[in-house]
mmCIF file of C-alpha atoms in Angstrom:
data_model
loop_
_atom_site.group_PDB
_atom_site.id
_atom_site.type_symbol
_atom_site.label_atom_id
_atom_site.label_comp_id
_atom_site.label_asym_id
_atom_site.label_seq_id
_atom_site.Cartn_x
_atom_site.Cartn_y
_atom_site.Cartn_z
ATOM 1 C CA MET A 1 0.000 0.000 0.000
ATOM 2 C CA ASP A 2 2.946 2.307 -0.417
ATOM 3 C CA ASN A 3 1.832 3.777 -3.735
ATOM 4 C CA GLN A 4 -1.924 3.768 -3.080
ATOM 5 C CA LYS A 5 -3.909 6.125 -0.905
ATOM 6 C CA THR A 6 -4.684 4.653 2.487
ATOM 7 C CA LEU A 7 -7.487 7.105 3.334
ATOM 8 C CA LEU A 8 -9.973 8.424 0.806
ATOM 9 C CA LYS A 9 -12.380 11.015 2.172
ATOM 10 C CA ASP A 10 -15.217 12.596 0.146
ATOM 11 C CA ASP A 11 -17.576 15.328 1.292
ATOM 12 C CA VAL A 12 -21.236 14.813 0.390
ATOM 13 C CA VAL A 13 -23.538 17.743 -0.292
ATOM 14 C CA GLY A 14 -26.745 17.778 1.705
ATOM 15 C CA ALA A 15 -29.825 19.951 1.354
ATOM 16 C CA ARG A 16 -27.814 23.138 0.756
ATOM 17 C CA GLN A 17 -28.114 22.985 -3.005
ATOM 18 C CA LEU A 18 -28.971 25.742 -5.460
ATOM 19 C CA SER A 19 -32.155 23.955 -6.557
ATOM 20 C CA ASN A 20 -33.550 24.049 -3.004
ATOM 21 C CA PHE A 21 -32.897 27.788 -2.742
ATOM 22 C CA ILE A 22 -34.691 28.298 -6.068
ATOM 23 C CA TRP A 23 -37.664 26.273 -4.797
ATOM 24 C CA ILE A 24 -37.832 28.451 -1.676
ATOM 25 C CA VAL A 25 -38.089 31.598 -3.803
ATOM 26 C CA ILE A 26 -40.729 30.088 -6.107
ATOM 27 C CA LEU A 27 -42.823 28.782 -3.198
ATOM 28 C CA ALA A 28 -42.549 32.083 -1.306
ATOM 29 C CA ILE A 29 -43.723 34.132 -4.285
ATOM 30 C CA GLY A 30 -46.535 31.708 -5.091
ATOM 31 C CA GLY A 31 -47.590 31.160 -1.493
ATOM 32 C CA PHE A 32 -47.719 34.833 -0.559
ATOM 33 C CA GLY A 33 -49.388 35.635 -3.886
ATOM 34 C CA PHE A 34 -52.194 33.140 -3.342
ATOM 35 C CA ALA A 35 -52.641 34.149 0.316
ATOM 36 C CA LEU A 36 -52.835 37.852 -0.575
ATOM 37 C CA ALA A 37 -55.243 37.111 -3.443
ATOM 38 C CA SER A 38 -57.447 35.274 -0.959
ATOM 39 C CA LEU A 39 -57.381 38.274 1.380
ATOM 40 C CA GLU A 40 -58.322 40.506 -1.545
ATOM 41 C CA CYS A 41 -61.375 38.331 -2.157
ATOM 42 C CA TYR A 42 -62.415 38.417 1.469
ATOM 43 C CA PHE A 43 -61.899 42.106 2.252
ATOM 44 C CA LYS A 44 -62.713 43.354 -1.291
ATOM 45 C CA ILE A 45 -59.613 45.567 -1.413
ATOM 46 C CA ASN A 46 -56.906 45.554 -4.081
ATOM 47 C CA ILE A 47 -53.531 44.595 -2.538
ATOM 48 C CA LEU A 48 -51.699 42.960 -5.445
ATOM 49 C CA PRO A 49 -50.567 45.301 -8.235
ATOM 50 C CA LEU A 50 -50.597 42.649 -10.979
ATOM 51 C CA ALA A 51 -54.076 41.201 -10.470
ATOM 52 C CA ASN A 52 -57.427 42.337 -9.212
ATOM 53 C CA THR A 53 -59.251 39.518 -7.457
ATOM 54 C CA THR A 54 -61.778 41.657 -5.573
ATOM 55 C CA ASN A 55 -64.541 40.523 -7.933
ATOM 56 C CA LEU A 56 -64.055 36.821 -7.059
ATOM 57 C CA GLU A 57 -66.222 35.136 -4.450
ATOM 58 C CA PHE A 58 -64.443 34.136 -1.237
ATOM 59 C CA ILE A 59 -66.235 30.804 -1.233
ATOM 60 C CA PRO A 60 -65.051 28.716 -3.138
ATOM 61 C CA GLN A 61 -62.299 30.641 -5.038
ATOM 62 C CA GLY A 62 -60.863 32.560 -2.076
ATOM 63 C CA ILE A 63 -60.792 29.503 0.195
ATOM 64 C CA THR A 64 -59.064 27.503 -2.544
ATOM 65 C CA MET A 65 -56.416 30.185 -3.029
ATOM 66 C CA LEU A 66 -55.892 30.388 0.732
ATOM 67 C CA PHE A 67 -55.429 26.598 0.841
ATOM 68 C CA TYR A 68 -52.871 26.647 -2.003
ATOM 69 C CA GLY A 69 -51.042 29.584 -0.419
ATOM 70 C CA THR A 70 -50.873 27.822 2.946
ATOM 71 C CA VAL A 71 -49.571 24.615 1.365
ATOM 72 C CA ALA A 72 -46.900 26.531 -0.589
ATOM 73 C CA LEU A 73 -45.765 28.432 2.508
ATOM 74 C CA GLY A 74 -45.673 25.178 4.503
ATOM 75 C CA LEU A 75 -43.476 23.532 1.853
ATOM 76 C CA MET A 76 -41.266 26.626 1.831
ATOM 77 C CA LEU A 77 -40.832 26.354 5.605
ATOM 78 C CA TYR A 78 -40.055 22.623 5.351
ATOM 79 C CA ILE A 79 -37.387 23.105 2.663
ATOM 80 C CA SER A 80 -35.955 26.037 4.643
ATOM 81 C CA LEU A 81 -35.552 23.794 7.689
ATOM 82 C CA LEU A 82 -33.921 21.082 5.558
ATOM 83 C CA ILE A 83 -31.404 23.658 4.359
ATOM 84 C CA TYR A 84 -30.843 25.058 7.849
ATOM 85 C CA TRP A 85 -30.198 21.595 9.309
ATOM 86 C CA ASP A 86 -28.291 20.547 6.130
ATOM 87 C CA ILE A 87 -29.999 17.162 6.025
ATOM 88 C CA GLY A 88 -28.038 14.544 4.097
ATOM 89 C CA ALA A 89 -24.655 16.270 4.284
ATOM 90 C CA GLY A 90 -21.748 14.185 5.415
ATOM 91 C CA VAL A 91 -18.599 12.293 4.554
ATOM 92 C CA ASN A 92 -17.650 9.020 2.888
ATOM 93 C CA GLU A 93 -14.439 7.585 4.342
ATOM 94 C CA PHE A 94 -12.597 4.645 2.842
ATOM 95 C CA ASP A 95 -9.744 3.728 5.197
ATOM 96 C CA ALA A 96 -7.409 1.104 3.754
ATOM 97 C CA SER A 97 -5.190 0.979 6.857
ATOM 98 C CA SER A 98 -8.054 -0.100 9.155
ATOM 99 C CA GLN A 99 -10.011 -1.841 6.326
ATOM 100 C CA VAL A 100 -13.218 0.100 7.131
ATOM 101 C CA VAL A 101 -15.758 2.122 5.146
ATOM 102 C CA ARG A 102 -17.565 4.839 7.121
ATOM 103 C CA ILE A 103 -20.602 6.626 5.720
ATOM 104 C CA ILE A 104 -21.530 9.597 7.902
ATOM 105 C CA ARG A 105 -24.640 11.733 7.297
ATOM 106 C CA LYS A 106 -26.615 14.430 9.110
ATOM 107 C CA GLY A 107 -30.207 13.541 9.904
ATOM 108 C CA PHE A 108 -33.063 15.417 11.518
ATOM 109 C CA PRO A 109 -32.405 16.987 14.929
ATOM 110 C CA GLY A 110 -32.868 14.727 17.875
ATOM 111 C CA GLN A 111 -31.316 11.637 19.330
ATOM 112 C CA ASN A 112 -30.287 10.202 15.943
ATOM 113 C CA ARG A 113 -28.957 13.413 14.366
ATOM 114 C CA LYS A 114 -25.735 11.738 13.210
ATOM 115 C CA VAL A 115 -26.146 8.671 11.011
ATOM 116 C CA LEU A 116 -23.081 6.394 10.899
ATOM 117 C CA ILE A 117 -22.836 3.276 8.749
ATOM 118 C CA THR A 118 -19.661 1.200 9.022
ATOM 119 C CA TYR A 119 -18.592 -1.786 6.919
ATOM 120 C CA GLY A 120 -15.394 -3.775 6.848
ATOM 121 C CA PHE A 121 -13.750 -4.253 3.463
ATOM 122 C CA ASP A 122 -14.421 -8.000 3.743
ATOM 123 C CA LYS A 123 -18.208 -7.317 3.723
ATOM 124 C CA ILE A 124 -18.116 -5.333 0.466
ATOM 125 C CA ARG A 125 -18.774 -7.091 -2.855
ATOM 126 C CA ALA A 126 -18.428 -4.245 -5.404
ATOM 127 C CA ILE A 127 -18.892 -0.595 -6.309
ATOM 128 C CA GLU A 128 -21.817 -0.146 -8.724
ATOM 129 C CA ILE A 129 -22.091 2.702 -11.202
ATOM 130 C CA PHE A 130 -25.723 3.657 -11.811
ATOM 131 C CA VAL A 131 -26.594 5.872 -14.784
ATOM 132 C CA GLU A 132 -30.124 6.740 -15.886
ATOM 133 C CA ASP A 133 -30.583 9.355 -18.596
ATOM 134 C CA GLY A 134 -33.773 11.063 -19.697
ATOM 135 C CA LEU A 135 -35.886 13.894 -18.329
ATOM 136 C CA ASN A 136 -34.781 13.194 -14.776
ATOM 137 C CA PRO A 137 -31.174 11.970 -15.139
ATOM 138 C CA ARG A 138 -29.493 10.193 -12.233
ATOM 139 C CA ARG A 139 -25.862 9.238 -11.897
ATOM 140 C CA THR A 140 -24.579 7.830 -8.661
ATOM 141 C CA LEU A 141 -22.403 5.194 -7.052
ATOM 142 C CA PHE A 142 -23.582 2.385 -4.810
ATOM 143 C CA LEU A 143 -21.625 0.407 -2.250
ATOM 144 C CA CYS A 144 -22.752 -3.202 -2.810
ATOM 145 C CA THR A 145 -22.343 -5.503 0.173
ATOM 146 C CA LYS A 146 -22.137 -9.271 0.203
ATOM 147 C CA ASP A 147 -25.549 -9.455 1.911
ATOM 148 C CA GLN A 148 -27.105 -7.850 -1.221
ATOM 149 C CA ARG A 149 -27.493 -4.285 0.119
ATOM 150 C CA LYS A 150 -26.933 -1.269 -2.100
ATOM 151 C CA ILE A 151 -25.957 1.837 -0.185
ATOM 152 C CA PRO A 152 -25.871 5.098 -2.181
ATOM 153 C CA LEU A 153 -22.591 6.934 -1.706
ATOM 154 C CA TYR A 154 -23.779 10.217 -3.231
ATOM 155 C CA PRO A 155 -27.238 11.754 -3.623
ATOM 156 C CA SER A 156 -28.798 11.231 -7.049
ATOM 157 C CA SER A 157 -29.261 14.997 -7.361
ATOM 158 C CA GLN A 158 -25.482 15.438 -7.450
ATOM 159 C CA LEU A 159 -24.833 14.995 -11.160
ATOM 160 C CA PHE A 160 -21.421 13.716 -12.147
ATOM 161 C CA THR A 161 -20.045 13.657 -15.651
ATOM 162 C CA LEU A 162 -19.616 10.105 -16.911
ATOM 163 C CA GLU A 163 -15.836 10.510 -16.823
ATOM 164 C CA GLY A 164 -15.967 11.911 -13.297
ATOM 165 C CA LEU A 165 -18.252 9.104 -12.153
ATOM 166 C CA GLU A 166 -16.004 6.417 -13.622
ATOM 167 C CA SER A 167 -12.911 8.077 -12.172
ATOM 168 C CA LYS A 168 -14.444 8.297 -8.687
ATOM 169 C CA ALA A 169 -15.707 4.703 -8.854
ATOM 170 C CA GLY A 170 -12.290 3.456 -9.949
ATOM 171 C CA GLU A 171 -10.568 5.366 -7.170
ATOM 172 C CA ILE A 172 -12.912 3.957 -4.500
ATOM 173 C CA ALA A 173 -12.718 0.413 -5.905
ATOM 174 C CA SER A 174 -8.907 0.513 -5.922
ATOM 175 C CA VAL A 175 -8.764 1.623 -2.277
ATOM 176 C CA ILE A 176 -11.218 -1.075 -1.175
ATOM 177 C CA GLY A 177 -9.903 -3.699 -3.582
ATOM 178 C CA VAL A 178 -13.224 -4.694 -5.198
ATOM 179 C CA ASN A 179 -14.625 -4.840 -8.728
ATOM 180 C CA LEU A 180 -16.748 -2.279 -10.533
ATOM 181 C CA GLU A 181 -20.247 -3.118 -11.732
ATOM 182 C CA GLY A 182 -22.442 -1.091 -14.045
ATOM 183 C CA ASN A 183 -26.139 -0.427 -14.397
ATOM 184 C CA LEU A 184 -26.485 1.821 -17.433
ATOM 185 C CA SER A 185 -30.075 2.582 -18.437
#
C-alpha cells in the first residue's frame, strides 16, 4: 500500500443545493401571492398590483387560493428547515489501513442526528455505477455488500459527468480492492 492512498475522504452535499434555494423563492412568491389574493377576495380591497381579485367570491375561489397559499408556505418552511439543518450532508471515508468504510450523514435533529454506517472491506462485494438518462437523469455510485445491500454513496441529485463518475468509482474500488459493476439505463 505504499503507492496507493490509504485514506480516501469525500464530502457529500446535503440539502444546501442551489435547486432548493430556487424552490424556496418560487414557493414564497406563489404562497404569498395566493394568500394575498385570498385576502383581496375576502376584504374586497386591491392589494396585489398585478391582479385584481376583488370581484371573485371568497367561497369557493378565495378559500381555494388560501389553501394553495398555505400549502406553498408550509413547503417553503419545510425546505428552509432542511437547508438550515443541512440534512443529508456528510462524509464518505474509505480507510485502507483499518479496512473500514464509514458513511456519515446528518439527519433530523434529535437523538439520531448523526447517522453512521460502518462496513469492513471483507463485507463489500463491489462498487456499482448507476446511470439513468432522460428527463430526470441520475448518476450515482452504490456500495454493494455481500448481503445484497446497495448503499448510495452520493445523492442522485449530485450529477457527475460520466468521466468523473467512472474516475471516482475506480478510485474507490482501488482503495477497497473490489470490482466495478455497471447499471447503465
